[in-house]
Structure formats: C-alpha cells, structure tokens
CSV table of C-alpha atoms in Angstrom, one decimal:
chain,number,residue,atom,x,y,z
A,1,MET,CA,134.2,121.1,64.9
A,2,ILE,CA,130.6,120.4,65.5
A,3,ARG,CA,127.4,121.9,63.5
A,4,SER,CA,126.9,124.9,65.4
A,5,GLU,CA,131.2,126.2,65.6
A,6,LEU,CA,130.7,125.6,61.7
A,7,ILE,CA,127.9,128.7,61.1
A,8,GLN,CA,129.7,130.7,63.9
A,9,LYS,CA,132.7,130.5,61.9
A,10,ILE,CA,131.0,131.9,58.6
A,11,ALA,CA,128.5,134.2,60.8
A,12,ASP,CA,132.1,135.9,62.1
A,13,GLU,CA,132.9,135.8,58.8
A,14,ASN,CA,130.2,137.5,57.4
A,15,PRO,CA,128.5,140.6,59.6
A,16,HIS,CA,126.4,141.3,57.1
A,17,LEU,CA,124.3,138.6,57.8
A,18,TYR,CA,121.6,137.6,59.5
A,19,GLN,CA,122.3,134.7,62.4
A,20,ARG,CA,119.2,132.8,61.1
A,21,ASP,CA,120.0,133.6,57.3
A,22,VAL,CA,123.9,131.9,58.1
A,23,GLU,CA,122.2,129.0,60.0
A,24,ARG,CA,120.2,128.1,56.8
A,25,ILE,CA,122.8,128.7,54.1
A,26,VAL,CA,124.6,125.7,56.1
A,27,ASN,CA,121.3,123.7,57.2
A,28,THR,CA,121.0,124.2,52.7
A,29,ILE,CA,124.2,122.8,51.8
A,30,PHE,CA,123.7,119.4,54.1
A,31,GLU,CA,120.3,119.0,53.1
A,32,GLU,CA,121.5,119.4,49.2
A,33,ILE,CA,123.5,116.8,49.3
A,34,THR,CA,122.1,114.4,51.3
A,35,GLY,CA,118.7,115.2,49.3
A,36,ALA,CA,120.4,114.2,45.8
A,37,MET,CA,121.5,110.4,47.1
A,38,SER,CA,118.6,110.0,48.3
A,39,ARG,CA,117.2,110.4,44.3
A,40,GLY,CA,120.8,108.1,43.9
A,41,ASP,CA,122.7,110.6,42.5
A,42,ARG,CA,126.4,112.0,42.9
A,43,VAL,CA,128.3,115.3,44.3
A,44,GLU,CA,131.3,116.4,42.9
A,45,LEU,CA,133.6,119.0,45.5
A,46,ARG,CA,136.8,119.4,43.1
A,47,GLY,CA,139.3,119.3,45.8
A,48,PHE,CA,136.9,118.3,48.7
A,49,GLY,CA,136.1,115.1,47.8
A,50,ALA,CA,132.4,113.3,45.8
A,51,PHE,CA,129.2,111.9,47.8
A,52,SER,CA,127.8,108.6,46.3
A,53,VAL,CA,125.7,106.8,46.8
A,54,LYS,CA,127.0,102.2,46.5
A,55,GLN,CA,124.6,99.0,46.0
A,56,ARG,CA,125.5,96.6,48.6
A,57,ASP,CA,123.7,93.8,46.5
A,58,ALA,CA,121.1,91.1,49.4
A,59,ARG,CA,123.3,88.1,50.4
A,60,VAL,CA,122.9,85.4,53.1
A,61,GLY,CA,123.7,87.0,56.9
A,62,ARG,CA,124.0,85.4,59.7
A,63,ASN,CA,122.5,86.0,63.0
A,64,PRO,CA,126.6,86.2,65.3
A,65,ARG,CA,124.6,85.2,68.5
A,66,THR,CA,122.3,82.6,67.2
A,67,GLY,CA,124.2,81.4,64.1
A,68,GLU,CA,120.1,81.1,61.9
A,69,THR,CA,120.2,82.5,58.6
A,70,VAL,CA,118.9,85.4,57.8
A,71,HIS,CA,118.2,86.9,54.5
A,72,VAL,CA,119.9,90.6,53.5
A,73,GLU,CA,117.7,92.2,51.4
A,74,GLU,CA,120.0,95.0,48.9
A,75,LYS,CA,121.0,98.5,50.0
A,76,HIS,CA,121.7,101.3,49.4
A,77,VAL,CA,124.2,102.9,52.0
A,78,PRO,CA,126.5,106.6,50.9
A,79,PHE,CA,129.2,106.6,50.1
A,80,PHE,CA,132.7,109.8,50.2
A,81,LYS,CA,135.9,109.6,48.6
A,82,THR,CA,138.3,112.1,49.9
A,83,GLY,CA,139.7,114.9,46.8
A,84,LYS,CA,143.3,115.0,45.9
A,85,LEU,CA,144.0,118.5,47.5
A,86,LEU,CA,142.6,117.6,50.3
A,87,ARG,CA,144.2,114.5,50.9
A,88,ASP,CA,147.3,116.1,49.5
A,89,ARG,CA,146.4,118.6,52.4
A,90,LEU,CA,145.6,116.0,55.4
A,91,ASN,CA,149.2,115.3,53.9
A,92,GLY,CA,151.2,118.8,53.9
A,93,ASN,CA,152.1,118.4,50.9
A,94,ASP,CA,150.1,121.8,49.1
B,1,MET,CA,118.3,105.3,39.5
B,2,ALA,CA,118.6,109.0,38.5
B,3,ASP,CA,122.3,109.6,38.6
B,4,LYS,CA,122.9,113.1,37.6
B,5,THR,CA,126.1,115.1,39.2
B,6,LEU,CA,126.3,118.2,41.2
B,7,THR,CA,128.3,120.7,42.5
B,8,ARG,CA,129.6,123.0,43.9
B,9,MET,CA,127.6,124.8,41.6
B,10,ASP,CA,124.0,123.5,42.3
B,11,LEU,CA,124.9,124.3,46.0
B,12,SER,CA,125.9,127.8,45.2
B,13,GLU,CA,121.9,127.8,43.0
B,14,ALA,CA,119.9,125.8,46.7
B,15,VAL,CA,121.5,129.0,48.6
B,16,PHE,CA,120.8,131.0,46.1
B,17,ARG,CA,116.7,130.2,46.1
B,18,GLU,CA,116.9,129.5,49.9
B,19,VAL,CA,118.3,132.6,50.7
B,20,GLY,CA,117.6,134.8,47.9
B,21,LEU,CA,121.6,136.4,48.4
B,22,SER,CA,123.5,137.2,45.0
B,23,ARG,CA,124.5,134.1,42.9
B,24,ASN,CA,128.3,135.3,43.4
B,25,GLU,CA,127.8,135.1,47.5
B,26,SER,CA,126.3,131.5,47.6
B,27,ALA,CA,128.8,131.0,45.0
B,28,GLN,CA,131.0,132.3,47.9
B,29,LEU,CA,129.5,130.9,50.5
B,30,VAL,CA,129.1,127.8,50.2
B,31,GLU,CA,133.5,127.7,48.8
B,32,SER,CA,134.1,129.0,53.1
B,33,VAL,CA,132.1,126.8,54.7
B,34,LEU,CA,134.1,123.6,52.7
B,35,GLU,CA,136.7,125.8,52.9
B,36,HIS,CA,136.3,125.5,57.1
B,37,MET,CA,135.9,122.0,56.9
B,38,SER,CA,138.4,121.8,55.3
B,39,ASN,CA,141.0,123.1,57.2
B,40,ALA,CA,139.4,121.7,61.1
B,41,LEU,CA,140.3,118.8,58.6
B,42,VAL,CA,143.6,119.1,58.5
B,43,ASP,CA,144.9,120.3,61.5
B,44,GLY,CA,144.1,116.8,62.9
B,45,GLU,CA,140.4,118.1,64.9
B,46,GLN,CA,137.4,115.8,63.3
B,47,VAL,CA,134.3,117.3,61.4
B,48,LYS,CA,130.8,116.2,63.2
B,49,ILE,CA,127.7,117.4,61.6
B,50,SER,CA,124.8,116.8,63.9
B,51,SER,CA,121.9,114.0,61.4
B,52,PHE,CA,124.2,113.9,58.3
B,53,GLY,CA,127.4,113.1,59.4
B,54,THR,CA,131.1,113.1,61.2
B,55,PHE,CA,134.5,113.1,59.2
B,56,SER,CA,136.9,112.2,61.1
B,57,VAL,CA,141.2,112.1,59.7
B,58,ARG,CA,143.2,108.5,60.0
B,59,SER,CA,146.9,108.6,60.3
B,60,LYS,CA,148.0,105.3,58.6
B,61,SER,CA,151.7,104.1,59.8
B,62,ALA,CA,154.2,102.5,57.4
B,63,ARG,CA,153.4,99.3,55.2
B,64,VAL,CA,155.4,97.0,52.2
B,65,GLY,CA,152.8,97.1,49.5
B,66,ARG,CA,153.3,95.6,46.0
B,67,ASN,CA,152.3,96.2,43.2
B,68,PRO,CA,150.3,93.7,41.7
B,69,LYS,CA,151.2,93.6,38.1
B,70,THR,CA,154.5,93.2,39.0
B,71,GLY,CA,154.4,91.9,42.0
B,72,GLU,CA,156.8,94.4,42.9
B,73,GLU,CA,158.4,95.3,46.8
B,74,VAL,CA,156.9,99.3,47.1
B,75,PRO,CA,157.1,101.3,50.7
B,76,ILE,CA,154.2,102.9,51.8
B,77,ASN,CA,154.7,105.9,54.3
B,78,PRO,CA,152.9,106.2,57.1
B,79,ARG,CA,150.4,109.3,56.2
B,80,ARG,CA,146.8,110.0,57.0
B,81,VAL,CA,143.4,109.7,55.1
B,82,LEU,CA,139.5,110.8,55.6
B,83,THR,CA,136.7,108.5,56.3
B,84,PHE,CA,133.1,109.8,56.5
B,85,ARG,CA,130.9,108.2,58.4
B,86,PRO,CA,127.2,108.7,57.5
B,87,SER,CA,124.6,109.8,60.2
B,88,HIS,CA,121.6,107.0,61.2
B,89,LEU,CA,119.3,109.4,59.7
B,90,MET,CA,121.7,110.5,56.2
B,91,LYS,CA,121.5,105.8,56.0
B,92,ASP,CA,118.1,106.0,56.4
B,93,ARG,CA,117.5,108.8,53.9
B,94,VAL,CA,119.4,107.5,51.0
B,95,ALA,CA,118.3,103.2,51.5
B,96,SER,CA,114.4,104.4,51.5
B,97,GLY,CA,115.2,106.7,48.1
B,98,ASN,CA,117.4,104.6,46.6
B,99,LYS,CA,114.7,101.2,47.3
B,100,SER,CA,113.8,99.4,44.3
C-alpha cells in the first residue's frame, strides 16, 4: 500500500470529505510525526508502535574501498518499535 | 533535545488545527489511518509512505534461543516482525534537527 492508496481508502470511507482535505489529513499525520522526531520528541501510538530518535556515537569508520580511516560524527537516527497489539496481530493472536 | 512524548491526541489536535473538522472526527480519522496501515501489514503487504518511510513485514524462521540469565535453551517459534525503514528525507530532517 502506498500513500495515495491509503488516502483513497480514507476518502472512500468518508464521502462527506473533499479528497483534498483527506490528503491534508493524511499528510498532516505523517508530517507531525517527522516534525516531532526532528525536535527530538517521541511519538507513542499505543497498539501500533512508537517512533523515537536514537543517538549514534561518533566513531572511527573506514572506507571499505580504500581502507582509509574516516571520522564519523555523532548523529541521530529515527527508530520505530512495533506496538504489542500489532506484533500480536502479525502473528495471528488477536 | 526536547524529549516530549506525543500521542494520538497530539496527532488529532494537529488534524483539527489543519483541516477544521471536529476534535472527535479528527481523532477518528487518525485512528482509521493507523487501522488501515495495520490491516495492510497484517495481510503481509508493505506500506510505503513517500518521503516518510516504508513499513515491511519479515518472516523469521524458528531458532533455538537461550535465556541469558540461566543459560537454558528455549525454542523460538517462527514469527513475523515489522521493520520500519525511514526515508532519506526523514533521516536528514531528524539528523539536522537534533544536531548538537
């Protein structure tokens, strides 16, 4: 399923809403999650999962082609942990 | 870093502000977005949200695990796990937003 199919499903269920509003609704949800993480916040959606930011420490890396050592700076990466309910549903225990 | 935790309530509040539906309807829409995504994943589909990321379901085969405390061997049944791969755009925004 891609973004436009998700939008279409929501639009089909809500015939009273304009398609462009459904698009804005769906886009707002994803934008809000990305925005929160870029401020370092967590987003916890019980039953679905939680988005958080993990810190990766600075390290000395190596260019695999040349073998040259390079300094890799500390960085922050997005992380998702599946919620219990969804994890159970994926394994047929609902 | 701010380290606040947002919930469904914050997402529906954002929808409410952005589109101007009632708070109740905004909350229901957030719920149905999550429900449709979950259902697709449970059906084994991949969910690909451009400029956000991709959720995919992977099947893990059975293996013998070990209780790290007691050393006891325990069978781990085959199972399905969900992985999320953030888009480049998300990675860049999260990296630049959290730069110290």
